Amino acid sequence: MTKKEAILRAAQEAFGQQGFSATTVKDVAERAQVSFGLVSHYFGNKQSLFLAAGFDMADRLYVRLEEAVGGGRSGLACVENYMTTYLDFTQRHRNRFPILLRCSPFSHMEPSVDVTKVAAKFRHFIDVLARCVSRGMADGSIRPLPVEDTALIIYGNIIGSVRTSLLTPFGSEGLCEETIRHVIRSLQAENAETADDTMPGTARVLMDSHPNTPQHA
């Protein structure tokens, strides 16, 4: 791992755990075991570091999502693959993923952070879902629905499940798989096949298949 990568990982942990206001560049430097000056050299100010850390996590997730939906045999299967992959990714990276809950247009943003850049980055996630929904209506696996609104509603369900799982004290056992089932039931066209596809099972099954995944990954 390069020092720049170590800084990004440390920033994701710090901002994710403490939030933007409570995190300092010095704190990130200490976590990464580098000098304050090196962090400033690579990323400039705290706002730029925050965006870089969030966008790095977003890009990693985006690649996984594109791979997941690429193998779907129907639009409905693509939606299930998207949700399964997204929710599994949050659990695999649960110590660093909260950066994407804070560096998000679906959360309160500090006035000093460029919200337009954040919104543009998250637009990619919505666009992938909209593409899946459009495909599903075309192939008959998803009932007729407003594409944009449906994509936003699906994403809202994902975010709600993730926030509940990672940020609240409420019991959430089985919440991820139930979120997927709920969305698929609401989308599925009458007489359409179920959405099981190349991704085996739901998010909970995938999580259970690797219970010893390192929590700091």
Short mmCIF file of C-alpha atoms in Angstrom, two decimals:
data_model
loop_
_atom_site.label_atom_id
_atom_site.label_comp_id
_atom_site.label_asym_id
_atom_site.label_seq_id
_atom_site.Cartn_x
_atom_site.Cartn_y
_atom_site.Cartn_z
CA MET A 1 0.00 0.00 0.00
CA THR A 2 1.37 3.42 -0.93
CA LYS A 3 1.38 6.31 1.52
CA LYS A 4 -1.31 8.04 -0.51
CA GLU A 5 -3.52 4.95 -0.27
CA ALA A 6 -2.83 4.74 3.47
CA ILE A 7 -3.94 8.35 3.86
CA LEU A 8 -7.18 7.67 1.99
CA ARG A 9 -7.96 4.63 4.15
CA ALA A 10 -7.21 6.59 7.32
CA ALA A 11 -9.39 9.46 6.13
CA GLN A 12 -12.26 7.11 5.34
CA GLU A 13 -12.09 5.67 8.84
CA ALA A 14 -11.75 9.03 10.56
CA PHE A 15 -14.44 10.91 8.64
CA GLY A 16 -16.74 7.89 8.70
CA GLN A 17 -16.46 7.42 12.46
CA GLN A 18 -16.23 11.05 13.61
CA GLY A 19 -17.84 13.13 10.89
CA PHE A 20 -16.40 16.07 8.98
CA SER A 21 -16.35 18.66 11.77
CA ALA A 22 -14.73 16.45 14.41
CA THR A 23 -11.98 15.14 12.11
CA THR A 24 -8.73 17.04 11.60
CA VAL A 25 -5.99 16.60 9.03
CA LYS A 26 -3.63 15.94 11.93
CA ASP A 27 -5.85 13.07 13.09
CA VAL A 28 -5.78 11.53 9.61
CA ALA A 29 -1.99 11.91 9.42
CA GLU A 30 -1.55 10.15 12.76
CA ARG A 31 -3.83 7.28 11.73
CA ALA A 32 -1.92 6.87 8.47
CA GLN A 33 1.42 7.24 10.27
CA VAL A 34 2.59 9.98 7.91
CA SER A 35 3.44 13.64 8.37
CA PHE A 36 0.85 16.42 8.32
CA GLY A 37 2.78 17.95 5.44
CA LEU A 38 2.47 14.84 3.29
CA VAL A 39 -1.31 14.80 3.68
CA SER A 40 -1.43 18.46 2.69
CA HIS A 41 0.89 17.79 -0.25
CA TYR A 42 -1.39 15.11 -1.68
CA PHE A 43 -4.80 16.52 -0.83
CA GLY A 44 -4.50 20.18 0.13
CA ASN A 45 -7.15 21.14 2.69
CA LYS A 46 -9.59 19.12 4.77
CA GLN A 47 -12.47 19.67 2.36
CA SER A 48 -10.48 18.22 -0.53
CA LEU A 49 -9.35 15.28 1.59
CA PHE A 50 -12.95 14.58 2.61
CA LEU A 51 -14.10 14.51 -1.02
CA ALA A 52 -11.15 12.40 -2.13
CA ALA A 53 -11.81 9.84 0.60
CA GLY A 54 -15.52 9.66 -0.19
CA PHE A 55 -15.03 9.51 -3.94
CA ASP A 56 -12.43 6.76 -3.64
CA MET A 57 -14.94 4.60 -1.77
CA ALA A 58 -17.69 5.51 -4.26
CA ASP A 59 -15.53 4.55 -7.24
CA ARG A 60 -14.70 1.17 -5.71
CA LEU A 61 -18.38 0.47 -5.14
CA TYR A 62 -19.36 1.69 -8.60
CA VAL A 63 -17.02 -0.81 -10.28
CA ARG A 64 -18.56 -3.66 -8.29
CA LEU A 65 -22.08 -2.56 -9.16
CA GLU A 66 -21.37 -2.38 -12.88
CA GLU A 67 -19.93 -5.89 -12.76
CA ALA A 68 -22.98 -7.14 -10.84
CA VAL A 69 -25.63 -5.76 -13.17
CA GLY A 70 -23.71 -6.77 -16.28
CA GLY A 71 -24.54 -10.43 -15.78
CA GLY A 72 -28.25 -10.05 -15.05
CA ARG A 73 -30.57 -12.07 -17.27
CA SER A 74 -33.40 -9.55 -16.79
CA GLY A 75 -33.92 -6.05 -15.50
CA LEU A 76 -35.42 -7.37 -12.26
CA ALA A 77 -32.43 -9.67 -11.76
CA CYS A 78 -30.13 -6.69 -12.32
CA VAL A 79 -31.89 -4.75 -9.57
CA GLU A 80 -31.49 -7.67 -7.18
CA ASN A 81 -27.82 -8.07 -8.14
CA TYR A 82 -27.28 -4.33 -7.61
CA MET A 83 -28.86 -4.37 -4.16
CA THR A 84 -27.11 -7.57 -3.09
CA THR A 85 -23.73 -6.24 -4.17
CA TYR A 86 -24.28 -2.81 -2.59
CA LEU A 87 -25.39 -4.17 0.77
CA ASP A 88 -22.67 -6.82 0.84
CA PHE A 89 -20.05 -4.16 0.06
CA THR A 90 -21.18 -2.09 3.04
CA GLN A 91 -20.70 -5.05 5.37
CA ARG A 92 -17.31 -6.02 3.97
CA HIS A 93 -16.08 -2.45 4.47
CA ARG A 94 -18.20 -1.49 7.47
CA ASN A 95 -15.38 0.39 9.27
CA ARG A 96 -14.77 2.67 6.29
CA PHE A 97 -18.06 2.68 4.39
CA PRO A 98 -19.74 5.28 6.66
CA ILE A 99 -17.68 7.90 4.80
CA LEU A 100 -20.23 7.43 1.98
CA LEU A 101 -23.08 8.06 4.39
CA ARG A 102 -21.50 11.37 5.37
CA CYS A 103 -20.09 12.40 1.98
CA SER A 104 -23.52 12.07 0.40
CA PRO A 105 -26.32 14.24 -1.02
CA PHE A 106 -28.66 12.15 1.15
CA SER A 107 -27.05 13.52 4.32
CA HIS A 108 -26.38 16.91 5.85
CA MET A 109 -23.32 18.42 4.19
CA GLU A 110 -21.01 21.02 5.67
CA PRO A 111 -21.35 24.41 3.89
CA SER A 112 -17.65 24.34 3.01
CA VAL A 113 -17.99 21.09 1.02
CA ASP A 114 -18.89 21.29 -2.68
CA VAL A 115 -22.31 19.62 -2.71
CA THR A 116 -22.58 19.78 -6.52
CA LYS A 117 -19.55 17.50 -6.89
CA VAL A 118 -21.00 15.04 -4.39
CA ALA A 119 -24.39 15.01 -6.13
CA ALA A 120 -22.73 14.43 -9.51
CA LYS A 121 -20.80 11.45 -8.12
CA PHE A 122 -23.93 9.86 -6.63
CA ARG A 123 -25.84 10.47 -9.84
CA HIS A 124 -23.90 7.51 -11.27
CA PHE A 125 -25.45 5.17 -8.70
CA ILE A 126 -28.97 6.33 -9.60
CA ASP A 127 -28.28 6.07 -13.33
CA VAL A 128 -27.26 2.41 -13.02
CA LEU A 129 -30.49 1.63 -11.20
CA ALA A 130 -32.55 3.57 -13.74
CA ARG A 131 -30.94 1.53 -16.50
CA CYS A 132 -31.92 -1.68 -14.71
CA VAL A 133 -35.50 -0.51 -14.24
CA SER A 134 -35.81 0.53 -17.89
CA ARG A 135 -34.49 -2.84 -19.00
CA GLY A 136 -36.90 -4.63 -16.70
CA MET A 137 -39.92 -2.83 -18.10
CA ALA A 138 -38.72 -3.57 -21.63
CA ASP A 139 -38.25 -7.31 -20.96
CA GLY A 140 -41.44 -7.64 -18.89
CA SER A 141 -39.83 -8.53 -15.57
CA ILE A 142 -40.73 -5.17 -13.97
CA ARG A 143 -44.20 -3.67 -14.09
CA PRO A 144 -44.70 -0.24 -15.72
CA LEU A 145 -43.36 2.45 -13.36
CA PRO A 146 -41.82 5.94 -13.58
CA VAL A 147 -38.15 5.10 -14.13
CA GLU A 148 -36.46 8.01 -12.35
CA ASP A 149 -38.72 7.97 -9.31
CA THR A 150 -38.43 4.19 -9.03
CA ALA A 151 -34.62 4.32 -9.15
CA LEU A 152 -34.60 6.95 -6.39
CA ILE A 153 -37.03 4.93 -4.26
CA ILE A 154 -34.89 1.79 -4.60
CA TYR A 155 -31.78 3.74 -3.67
CA GLY A 156 -33.61 5.28 -0.72
CA ASN A 157 -34.44 1.79 0.54
CA ILE A 158 -30.79 0.79 0.25
CA ILE A 159 -29.57 3.88 2.11
CA GLY A 160 -32.15 3.42 4.86
CA SER A 161 -31.08 -0.18 5.37
CA VAL A 162 -27.39 0.73 5.41
CA ARG A 163 -27.83 3.62 7.85
CA THR A 164 -29.90 1.44 10.18
CA SER A 165 -27.32 -1.34 10.04
CA LEU A 166 -24.20 0.81 10.49
CA LEU A 167 -25.27 3.86 12.47
CA THR A 168 -28.12 2.92 14.80
CA PRO A 169 -28.45 0.71 17.90
CA PHE A 170 -31.59 -0.96 16.58
CA GLY A 171 -31.54 -4.69 15.97
CA SER A 172 -31.09 -5.22 12.25
CA GLU A 173 -30.62 -8.97 11.88
CA GLY A 174 -32.00 -9.93 8.49
CA LEU A 175 -32.72 -6.33 7.50
CA CYS A 176 -30.60 -6.43 4.34
CA GLU A 177 -32.22 -9.51 2.87
CA GLU A 178 -35.70 -8.28 3.79
CA THR A 179 -34.99 -4.95 2.11
CA ILE A 180 -34.12 -6.79 -1.10
CA ARG A 181 -37.24 -8.97 -0.91
CA HIS A 182 -39.44 -5.95 -0.26
CA VAL A 183 -38.12 -4.05 -3.27
CA ILE A 184 -38.29 -7.04 -5.61
CA ARG A 185 -41.90 -7.74 -4.58
CA SER A 186 -42.85 -4.14 -5.28
CA LEU A 187 -41.25 -4.14 -8.74
CA GLN A 188 -42.06 -7.58 -10.06
CA ALA A 189 -44.47 -7.75 -12.96
CA GLU A 190 -47.38 -10.17 -12.71
CA ASN A 191 -46.34 -13.67 -13.85
CA ALA A 192 -42.67 -12.62 -14.06
CA GLU A 193 -40.03 -15.07 -12.86
CA THR A 194 -38.30 -14.41 -9.57
CA ALA A 195 -35.11 -12.42 -9.78
CA ASP A 196 -32.60 -15.04 -8.67
CA ASP A 197 -29.69 -14.94 -11.06
CA THR A 198 -25.93 -15.32 -11.16
CA MET A 199 -25.60 -13.75 -7.68
CA PRO A 200 -26.47 -16.66 -5.32
CA GLY A 201 -29.02 -15.69 -2.69
CA THR A 202 -29.49 -12.37 -1.03
CA ALA A 203 -27.20 -10.05 0.87
CA ARG A 204 -27.59 -11.94 4.14
CA VAL A 205 -26.64 -15.24 2.50
CA LEU A 206 -23.55 -13.63 1.02
CA MET A 207 -22.61 -12.13 4.38
CA ASP A 208 -23.05 -15.46 6.09
CA SER A 209 -20.80 -17.08 3.48
CA HIS A 210 -17.81 -15.04 4.71
CA PRO A 211 -18.38 -14.42 8.45
CA ASN A 212 -14.67 -13.97 9.08
CA THR A 213 -14.18 -11.14 6.61
CA PRO A 214 -11.81 -8.61 8.23
CA GLN A 215 -13.82 -5.65 9.52
CA HIS A 216 -11.10 -3.15 8.63
CA ALA A 217 -10.98 -4.06 4.94
#
